[in-house]
Short mmCIF file of C-alpha atoms and ligand atoms in Angstrom, two decimals:
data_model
loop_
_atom_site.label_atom_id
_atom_site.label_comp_id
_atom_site.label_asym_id
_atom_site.label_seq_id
_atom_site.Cartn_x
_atom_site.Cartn_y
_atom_site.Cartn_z
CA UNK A 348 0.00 0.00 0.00
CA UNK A 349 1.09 3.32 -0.74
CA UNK A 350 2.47 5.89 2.39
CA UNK A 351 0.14 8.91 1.65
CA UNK A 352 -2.73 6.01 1.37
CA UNK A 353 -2.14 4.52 4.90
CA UNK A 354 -1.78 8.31 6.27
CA UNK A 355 -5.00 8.60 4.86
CA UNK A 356 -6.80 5.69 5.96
CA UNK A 357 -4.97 6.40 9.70
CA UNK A 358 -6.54 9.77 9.53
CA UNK A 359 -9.64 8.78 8.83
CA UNK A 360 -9.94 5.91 11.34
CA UNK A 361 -10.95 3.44 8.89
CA UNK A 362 -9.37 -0.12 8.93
CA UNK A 363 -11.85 -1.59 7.21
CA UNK A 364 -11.38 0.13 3.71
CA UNK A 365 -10.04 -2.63 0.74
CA UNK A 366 -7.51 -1.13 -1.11
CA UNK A 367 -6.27 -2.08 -4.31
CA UNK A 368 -4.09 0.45 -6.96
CA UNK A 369 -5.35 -0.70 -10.34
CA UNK A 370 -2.44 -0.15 -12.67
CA UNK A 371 -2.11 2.39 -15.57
CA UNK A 372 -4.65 1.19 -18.36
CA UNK A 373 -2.78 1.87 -21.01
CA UNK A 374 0.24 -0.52 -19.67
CA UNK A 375 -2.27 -3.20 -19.20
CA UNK A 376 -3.90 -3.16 -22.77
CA UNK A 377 -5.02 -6.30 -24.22
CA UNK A 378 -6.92 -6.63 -27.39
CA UNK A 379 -10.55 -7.15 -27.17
CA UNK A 380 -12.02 -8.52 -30.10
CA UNK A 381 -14.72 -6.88 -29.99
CA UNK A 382 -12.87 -3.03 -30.23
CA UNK A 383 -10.88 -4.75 -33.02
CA UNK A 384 -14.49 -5.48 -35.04
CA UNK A 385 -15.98 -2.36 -33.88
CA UNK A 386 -13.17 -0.16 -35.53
CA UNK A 387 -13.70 -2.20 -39.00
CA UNK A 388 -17.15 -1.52 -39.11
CA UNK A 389 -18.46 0.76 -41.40
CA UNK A 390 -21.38 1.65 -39.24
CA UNK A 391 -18.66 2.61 -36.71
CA UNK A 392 -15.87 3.94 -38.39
CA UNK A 393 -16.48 4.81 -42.00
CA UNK A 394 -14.46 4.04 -44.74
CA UNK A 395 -12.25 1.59 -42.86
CA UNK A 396 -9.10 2.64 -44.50
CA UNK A 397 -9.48 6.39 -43.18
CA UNK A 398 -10.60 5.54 -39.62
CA UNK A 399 -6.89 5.12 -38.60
CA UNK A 400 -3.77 7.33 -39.94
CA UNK A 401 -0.62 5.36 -39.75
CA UNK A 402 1.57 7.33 -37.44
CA UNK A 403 3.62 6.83 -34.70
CA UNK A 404 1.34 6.35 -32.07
CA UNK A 405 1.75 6.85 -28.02
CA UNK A 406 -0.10 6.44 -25.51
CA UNK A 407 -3.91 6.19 -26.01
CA UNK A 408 -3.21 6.22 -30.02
CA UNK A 409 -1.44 3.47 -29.84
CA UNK A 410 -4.06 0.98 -28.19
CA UNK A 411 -6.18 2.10 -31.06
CA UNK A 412 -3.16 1.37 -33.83
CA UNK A 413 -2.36 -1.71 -32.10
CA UNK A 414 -5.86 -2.90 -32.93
CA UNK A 415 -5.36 -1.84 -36.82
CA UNK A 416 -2.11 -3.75 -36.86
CA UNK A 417 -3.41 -7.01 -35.22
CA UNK A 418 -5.50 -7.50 -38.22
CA UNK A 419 -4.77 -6.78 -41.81
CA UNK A 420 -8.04 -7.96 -43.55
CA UNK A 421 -6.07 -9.86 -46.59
CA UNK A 422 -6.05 -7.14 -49.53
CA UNK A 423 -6.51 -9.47 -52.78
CA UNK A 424 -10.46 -10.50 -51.54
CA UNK A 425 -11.49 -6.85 -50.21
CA UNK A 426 -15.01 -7.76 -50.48
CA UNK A 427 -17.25 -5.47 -52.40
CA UNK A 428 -18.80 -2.77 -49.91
CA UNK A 429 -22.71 -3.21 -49.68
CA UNK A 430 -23.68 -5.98 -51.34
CA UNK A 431 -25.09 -8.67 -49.41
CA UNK A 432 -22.42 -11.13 -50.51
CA UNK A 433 -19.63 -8.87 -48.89
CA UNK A 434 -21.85 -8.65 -45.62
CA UNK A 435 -21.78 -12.45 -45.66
CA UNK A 436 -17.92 -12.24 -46.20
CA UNK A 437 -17.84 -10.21 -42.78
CA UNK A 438 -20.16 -12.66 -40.89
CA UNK A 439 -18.21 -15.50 -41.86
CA UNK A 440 -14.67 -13.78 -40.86
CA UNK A 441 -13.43 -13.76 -37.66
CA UNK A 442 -13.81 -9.87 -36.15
CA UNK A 443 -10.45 -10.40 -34.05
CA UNK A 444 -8.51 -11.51 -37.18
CA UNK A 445 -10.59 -8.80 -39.23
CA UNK A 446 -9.05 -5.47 -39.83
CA UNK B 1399 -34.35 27.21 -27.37
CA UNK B 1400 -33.28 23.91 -28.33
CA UNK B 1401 -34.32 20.22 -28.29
CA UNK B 1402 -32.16 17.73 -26.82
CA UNK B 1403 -33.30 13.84 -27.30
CA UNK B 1404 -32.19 11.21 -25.34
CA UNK B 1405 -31.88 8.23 -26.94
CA UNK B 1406 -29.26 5.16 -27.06
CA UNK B 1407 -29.51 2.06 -28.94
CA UNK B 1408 -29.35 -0.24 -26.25
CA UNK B 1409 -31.78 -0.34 -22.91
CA UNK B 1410 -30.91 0.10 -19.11
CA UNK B 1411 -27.65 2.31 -19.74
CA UNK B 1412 -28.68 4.82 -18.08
CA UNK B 1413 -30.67 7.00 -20.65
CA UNK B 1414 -33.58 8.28 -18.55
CA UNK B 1415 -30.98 9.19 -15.58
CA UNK B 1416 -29.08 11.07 -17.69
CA UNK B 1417 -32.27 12.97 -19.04
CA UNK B 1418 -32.98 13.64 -16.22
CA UNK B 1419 -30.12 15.28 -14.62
CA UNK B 1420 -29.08 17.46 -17.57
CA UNK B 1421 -32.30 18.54 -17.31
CA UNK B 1422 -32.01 19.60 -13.32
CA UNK B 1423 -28.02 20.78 -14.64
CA UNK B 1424 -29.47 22.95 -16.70
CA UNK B 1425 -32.06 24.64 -14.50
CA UNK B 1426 -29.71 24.71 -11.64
CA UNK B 1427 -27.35 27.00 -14.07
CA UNK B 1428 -30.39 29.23 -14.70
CA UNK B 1429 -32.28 27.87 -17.83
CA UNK B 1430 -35.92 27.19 -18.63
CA UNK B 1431 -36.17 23.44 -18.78
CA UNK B 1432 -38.88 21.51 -19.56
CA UNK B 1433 -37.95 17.43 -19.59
CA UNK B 1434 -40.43 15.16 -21.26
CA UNK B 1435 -41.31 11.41 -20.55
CA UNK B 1436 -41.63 10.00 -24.04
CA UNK B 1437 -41.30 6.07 -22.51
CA UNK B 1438 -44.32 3.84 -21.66
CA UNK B 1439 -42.39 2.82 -18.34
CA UNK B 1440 -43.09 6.23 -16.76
CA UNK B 1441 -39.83 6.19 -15.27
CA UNK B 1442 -38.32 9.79 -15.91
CA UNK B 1443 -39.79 11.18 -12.52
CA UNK B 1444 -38.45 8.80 -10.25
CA UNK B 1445 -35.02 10.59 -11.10
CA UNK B 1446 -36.57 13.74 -9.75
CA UNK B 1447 -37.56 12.54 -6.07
CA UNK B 1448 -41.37 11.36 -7.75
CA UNK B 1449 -42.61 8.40 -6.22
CA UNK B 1450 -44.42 5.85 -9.24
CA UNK B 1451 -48.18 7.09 -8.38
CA UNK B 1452 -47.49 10.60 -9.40
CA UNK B 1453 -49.23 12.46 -12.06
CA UNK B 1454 -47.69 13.76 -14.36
CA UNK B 1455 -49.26 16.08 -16.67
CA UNK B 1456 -48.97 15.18 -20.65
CA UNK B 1457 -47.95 17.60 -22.81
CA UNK B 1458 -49.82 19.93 -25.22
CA UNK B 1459 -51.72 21.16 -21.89
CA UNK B 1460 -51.14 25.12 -20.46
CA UNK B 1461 -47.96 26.47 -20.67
CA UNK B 1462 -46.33 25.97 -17.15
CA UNK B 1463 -49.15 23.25 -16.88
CA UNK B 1464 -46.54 20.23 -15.47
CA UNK B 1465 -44.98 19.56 -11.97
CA UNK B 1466 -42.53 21.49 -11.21
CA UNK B 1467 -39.45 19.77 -9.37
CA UNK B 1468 -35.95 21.49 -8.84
CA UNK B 1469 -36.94 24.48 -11.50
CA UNK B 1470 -37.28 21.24 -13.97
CA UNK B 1471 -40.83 21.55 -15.73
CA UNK B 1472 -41.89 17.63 -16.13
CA UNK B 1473 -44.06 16.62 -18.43
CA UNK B 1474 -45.47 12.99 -19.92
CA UNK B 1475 -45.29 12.66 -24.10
CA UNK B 1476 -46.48 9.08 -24.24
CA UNK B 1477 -49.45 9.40 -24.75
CA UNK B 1478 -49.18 12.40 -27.25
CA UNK B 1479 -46.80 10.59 -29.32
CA UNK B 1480 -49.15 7.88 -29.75
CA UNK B 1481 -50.83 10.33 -31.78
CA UNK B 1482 -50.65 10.40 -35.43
CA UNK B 1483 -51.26 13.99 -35.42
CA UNK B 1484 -48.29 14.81 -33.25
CA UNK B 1485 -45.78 12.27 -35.98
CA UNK B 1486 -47.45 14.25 -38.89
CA UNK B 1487 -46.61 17.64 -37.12
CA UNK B 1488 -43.17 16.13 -36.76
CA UNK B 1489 -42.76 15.35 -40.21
CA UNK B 1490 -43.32 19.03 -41.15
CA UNK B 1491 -39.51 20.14 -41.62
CA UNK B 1492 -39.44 23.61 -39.74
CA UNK B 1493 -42.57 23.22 -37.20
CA UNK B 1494 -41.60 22.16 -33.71
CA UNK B 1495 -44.72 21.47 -31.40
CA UNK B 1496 -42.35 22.30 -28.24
CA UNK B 1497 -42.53 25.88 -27.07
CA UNK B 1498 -39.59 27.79 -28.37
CA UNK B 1499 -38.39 29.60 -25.06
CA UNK B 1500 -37.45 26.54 -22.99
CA UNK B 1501 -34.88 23.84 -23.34
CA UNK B 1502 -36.40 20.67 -23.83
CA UNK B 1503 -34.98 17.47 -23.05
CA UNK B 1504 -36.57 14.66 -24.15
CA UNK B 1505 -36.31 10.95 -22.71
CA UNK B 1506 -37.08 7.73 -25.45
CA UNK B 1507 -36.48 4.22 -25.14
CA UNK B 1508 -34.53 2.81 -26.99
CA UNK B 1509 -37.18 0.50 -28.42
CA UNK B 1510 -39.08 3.57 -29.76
CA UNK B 1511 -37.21 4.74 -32.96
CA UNK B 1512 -40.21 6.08 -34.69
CA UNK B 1513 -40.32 8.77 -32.03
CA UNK B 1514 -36.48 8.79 -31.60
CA UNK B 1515 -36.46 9.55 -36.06
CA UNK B 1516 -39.47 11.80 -35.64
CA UNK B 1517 -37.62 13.93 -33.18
CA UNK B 1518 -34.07 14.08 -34.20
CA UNK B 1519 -34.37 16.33 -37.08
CA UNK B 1520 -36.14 18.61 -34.87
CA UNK B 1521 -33.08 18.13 -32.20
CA UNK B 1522 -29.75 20.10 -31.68
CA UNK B 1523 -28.28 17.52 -29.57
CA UNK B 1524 -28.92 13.72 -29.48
CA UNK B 1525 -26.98 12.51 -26.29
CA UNK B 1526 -26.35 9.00 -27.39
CA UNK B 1527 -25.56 7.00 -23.76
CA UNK B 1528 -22.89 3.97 -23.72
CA UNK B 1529 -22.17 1.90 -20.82
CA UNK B 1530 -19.07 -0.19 -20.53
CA UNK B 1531 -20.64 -3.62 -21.17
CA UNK B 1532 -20.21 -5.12 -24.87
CA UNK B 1533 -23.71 -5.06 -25.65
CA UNK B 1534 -24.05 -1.16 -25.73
CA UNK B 1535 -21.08 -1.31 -27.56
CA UNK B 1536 -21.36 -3.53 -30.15
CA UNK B 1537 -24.62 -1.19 -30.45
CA UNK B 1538 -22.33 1.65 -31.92
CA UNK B 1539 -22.95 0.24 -34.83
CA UNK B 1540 -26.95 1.10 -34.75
CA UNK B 1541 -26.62 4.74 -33.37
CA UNK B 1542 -27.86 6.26 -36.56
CA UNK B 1543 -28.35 4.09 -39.60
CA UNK B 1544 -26.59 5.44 -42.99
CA UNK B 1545 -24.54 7.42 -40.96
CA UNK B 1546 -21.08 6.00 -39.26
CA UNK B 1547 -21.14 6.49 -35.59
CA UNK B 1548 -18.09 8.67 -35.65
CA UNK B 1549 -19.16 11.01 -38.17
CA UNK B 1550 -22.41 11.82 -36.42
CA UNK B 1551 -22.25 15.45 -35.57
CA UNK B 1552 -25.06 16.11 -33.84
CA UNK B 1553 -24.56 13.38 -31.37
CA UNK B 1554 -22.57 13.40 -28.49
CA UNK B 1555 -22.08 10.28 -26.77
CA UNK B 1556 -22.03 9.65 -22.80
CA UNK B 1557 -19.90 6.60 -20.69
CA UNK B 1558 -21.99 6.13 -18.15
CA UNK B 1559 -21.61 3.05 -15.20
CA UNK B 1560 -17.90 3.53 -15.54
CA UNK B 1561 -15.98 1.47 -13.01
CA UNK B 1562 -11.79 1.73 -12.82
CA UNK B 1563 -11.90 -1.45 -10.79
CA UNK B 1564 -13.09 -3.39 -14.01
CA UNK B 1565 -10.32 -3.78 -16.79
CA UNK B 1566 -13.06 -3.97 -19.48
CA UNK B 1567 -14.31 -0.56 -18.28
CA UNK B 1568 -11.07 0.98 -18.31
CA UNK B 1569 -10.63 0.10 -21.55
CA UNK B 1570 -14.18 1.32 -22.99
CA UNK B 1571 -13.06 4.63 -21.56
CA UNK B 1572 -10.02 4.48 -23.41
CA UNK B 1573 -11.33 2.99 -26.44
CA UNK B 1574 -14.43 5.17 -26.81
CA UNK B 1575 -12.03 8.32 -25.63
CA UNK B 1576 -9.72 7.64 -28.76
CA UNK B 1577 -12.85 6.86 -31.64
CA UNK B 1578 -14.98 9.85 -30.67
CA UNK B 1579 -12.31 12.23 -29.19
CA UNK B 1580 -14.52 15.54 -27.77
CA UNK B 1581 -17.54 13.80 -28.55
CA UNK B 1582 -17.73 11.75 -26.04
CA UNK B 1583 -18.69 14.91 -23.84
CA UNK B 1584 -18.81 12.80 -20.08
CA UNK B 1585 -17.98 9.84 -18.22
CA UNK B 1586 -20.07 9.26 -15.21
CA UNK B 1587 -19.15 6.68 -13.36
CA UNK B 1588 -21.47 3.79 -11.34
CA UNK B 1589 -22.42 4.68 -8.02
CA UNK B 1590 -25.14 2.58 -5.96
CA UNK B 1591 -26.65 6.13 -4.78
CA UNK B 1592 -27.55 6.62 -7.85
CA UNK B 1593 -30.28 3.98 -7.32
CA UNK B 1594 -31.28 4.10 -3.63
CA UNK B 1595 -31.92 7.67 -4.26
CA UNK B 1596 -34.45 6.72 -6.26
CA UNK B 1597 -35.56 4.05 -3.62
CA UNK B 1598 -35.94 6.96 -0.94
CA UNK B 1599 -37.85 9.40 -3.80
CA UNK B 1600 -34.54 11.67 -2.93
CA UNK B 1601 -32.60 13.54 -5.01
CA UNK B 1602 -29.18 12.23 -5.38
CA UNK B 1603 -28.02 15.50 -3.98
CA UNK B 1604 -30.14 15.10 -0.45
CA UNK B 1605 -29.34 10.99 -0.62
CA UNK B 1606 -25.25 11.11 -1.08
CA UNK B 1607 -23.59 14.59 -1.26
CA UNK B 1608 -20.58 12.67 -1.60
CA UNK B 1609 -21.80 11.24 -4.91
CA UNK B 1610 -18.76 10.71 -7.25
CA UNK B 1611 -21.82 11.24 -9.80
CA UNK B 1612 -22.38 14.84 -9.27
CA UNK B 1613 -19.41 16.92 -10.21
CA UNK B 1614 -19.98 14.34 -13.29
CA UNK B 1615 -23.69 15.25 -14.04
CA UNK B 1616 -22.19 19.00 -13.27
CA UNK B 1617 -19.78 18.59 -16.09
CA UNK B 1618 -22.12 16.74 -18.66
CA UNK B 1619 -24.48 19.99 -18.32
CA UNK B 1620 -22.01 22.68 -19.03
CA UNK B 1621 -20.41 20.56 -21.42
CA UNK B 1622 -23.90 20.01 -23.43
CA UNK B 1623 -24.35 24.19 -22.27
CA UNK B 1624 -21.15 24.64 -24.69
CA UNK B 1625 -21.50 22.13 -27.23
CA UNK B 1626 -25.17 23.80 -27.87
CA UNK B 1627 -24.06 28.10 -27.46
CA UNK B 1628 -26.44 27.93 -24.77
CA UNK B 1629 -24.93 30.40 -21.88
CA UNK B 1630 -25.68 29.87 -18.39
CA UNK B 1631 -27.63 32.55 -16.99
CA UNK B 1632 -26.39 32.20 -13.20
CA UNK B 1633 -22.88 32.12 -12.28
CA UNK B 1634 -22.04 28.95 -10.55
CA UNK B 1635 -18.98 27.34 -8.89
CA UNK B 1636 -17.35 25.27 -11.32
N1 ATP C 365 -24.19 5.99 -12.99
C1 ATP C 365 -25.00 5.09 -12.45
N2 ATP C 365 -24.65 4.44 -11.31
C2 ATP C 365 -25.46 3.51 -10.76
N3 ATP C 365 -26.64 3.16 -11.26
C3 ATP C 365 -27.05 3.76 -12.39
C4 ATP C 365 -26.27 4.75 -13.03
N4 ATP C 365 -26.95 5.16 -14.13
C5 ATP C 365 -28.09 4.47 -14.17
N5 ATP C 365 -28.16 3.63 -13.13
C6 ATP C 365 -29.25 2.70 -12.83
O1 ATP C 365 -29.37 1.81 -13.93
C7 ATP C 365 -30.73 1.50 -14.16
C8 ATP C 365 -31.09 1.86 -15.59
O2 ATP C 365 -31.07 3.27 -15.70
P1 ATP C 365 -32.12 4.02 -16.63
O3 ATP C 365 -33.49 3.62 -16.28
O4 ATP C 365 -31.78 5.46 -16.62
O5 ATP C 365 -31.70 3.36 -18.02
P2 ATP C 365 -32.41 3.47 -19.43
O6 ATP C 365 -31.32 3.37 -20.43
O7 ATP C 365 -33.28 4.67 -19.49
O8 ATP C 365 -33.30 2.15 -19.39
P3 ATP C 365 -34.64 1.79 -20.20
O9 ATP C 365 -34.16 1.06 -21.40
O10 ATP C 365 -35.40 0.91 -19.26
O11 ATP C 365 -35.36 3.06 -20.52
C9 ATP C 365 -31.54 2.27 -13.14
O12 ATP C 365 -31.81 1.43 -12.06
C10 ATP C 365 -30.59 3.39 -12.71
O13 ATP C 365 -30.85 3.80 -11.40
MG1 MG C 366 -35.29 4.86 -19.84
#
């Protein structure tokens, strides 16, 4: 436990407080597959290509590019946009391993 | 004045609570606010200390005809919206059936997108509310049909239920902080006062001072207040 936290709880006479420090978010990123889907959806995002400008990211920008590098949708079968064949495509694909 | 509709694509987030209190955010920074109850459930005026078998007045009655709590004017638009006539009047780009001195905010379920569709082109601000839990997420994808979520520009989207002790939380905020940038105007995080207020028909306010939800609900009102040019009429700590 940190000093100024026992201080605190000393000060304020409670014992009976948990404590826990939860640790910087951004150090502790994982990849949900879900935020990975969610930023190559159209509905979401747009165009997919534009949603995410290759830069170098930090910090929160790079959780975001992190998700647009974990999965490259294979170029050579880009689906058609809109048809109900390339909404099929999506279905079928895994959203983690989707762009 | 404007229209602001509450709507989000997903149930139980937290919609009619935040109606609510940007409506009582507002009026405590010196607006006219009138908040509507477009939902069957009736729910809105439990979030204003109302117990379940108060009246409240529908709309289309006398001006200053509704219950008055917290300088919020509360009125019911269920009924009225059941109304043809009222979807027809809706449908008529340029004529607003709300009085045109007084904010309104308006609370719909989520279920109800013909009234949510009728009223948005009337709107300036849809607040669109998210909770960190993947179905209101994966519901980004619904917010406004034809239109990508992050290209909506009269919507500003809400966190609400945020909890730092739960990783998948933390890493909605992030995650929604980084796709909508300044859109996502607030983050108000969970708080069990929040609901036994409403058990003890007490505002939050009276219930928990200590709230960690009320500088929040502070800062969603003046950030709406900006995002809409409205200016607050009384100065107010913070
Ligand atoms: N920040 C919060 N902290 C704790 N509880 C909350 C918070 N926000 C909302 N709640 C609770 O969550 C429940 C759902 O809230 P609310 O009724 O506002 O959601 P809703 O999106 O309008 O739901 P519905 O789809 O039924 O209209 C209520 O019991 C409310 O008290
Ligand atoms: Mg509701």
């Amino acid at each position: 436990m940190r000093r100024d936290v026992t201080a605190l709880l000393e000060k304020l006479g409670r014992g009976d407080f948990r404590y826990r420090q939860f640790a910087d978010p951004i150090a502790d990123l994982e990849p949900w597959p879900l935020f990975a889907a969610l930023l190559a959806d159209e509905r979401v995002v747009g165009r997919v290509e534009l949603a995410i400008e290759p830069s170098i990211p930090t910090g929160n920008a790079a959780f975001l590019a992190g998700y647009a590098e974990a999965d490259p949708r294979p170029a050579r079968d880009e689906p058609v946009r809109g048809s109900l064949h390339a909404f099929l495509t999506e279905l079928s694909g895994d959203p983690a391993g989707d762009r | 004045m404007p229209l602001l509709i509450c709507h989000a694509p997903t149930g139980g987030v937290g919609t009619t609570f935040l109606a609510a209190h940007l409506a009582l955010g507002l009026a405590a920074r010196g607006h006219d606010v009138t908040a509507i109850d477009f939902c069957h459930a009736d729910a809105l005026k439990l979030f204003f200390g109302l117990p379940p078998a108060q009246e409240v007045p529908a709309m289309g009655g006398a001006p200053g005809a509704g219950v008055i709590v917290d300088g919020v004017e509360l009125l019911s638009g269920w009924s009225v919206a059941q109304n043809p006539n009222f979807l027809r009047v809706l449908s008529r780009p340029g004529e607003s059936p709300f009085a045109d001195d007084r904010i309104v905010v308006a609370d719909i379920s989520s279920a109800d997108l013909l009234i949510k569709n009728s009223l948005l082109p009337h709107a300036a601000l849809h607040l669109c509310t998210l909770m960190p839990r993947p179905a209101s997420l994966a519901a980004l994808t619904k917010v406004q049909p034809g239109t990508p979520a992050i290209e909506l520009d009269r919507t500003a989207f809400v966190l609400n239920q945020a909890d730092d002790t739960l990783k998948l939380s933390r890493h909605s905020q992030i995650f929604l902080r980084e796709l909508f940038g300044d859109n996502l105007i607030a983050t108000i995080r969970r708080d069990e006062a929040v609901n036994e207020a409403l058990a003890s028909f007490k505002s939050i306010a009276k219930h928990a001072p200590q709230s960690v939800v009320l500088p929040e609900l502070t800062a969603l009102a003046i950030a709406v207040e900006a995002r809409c040019g409205l200016s607050a009429t009384v100065e107010l700590p913070q």
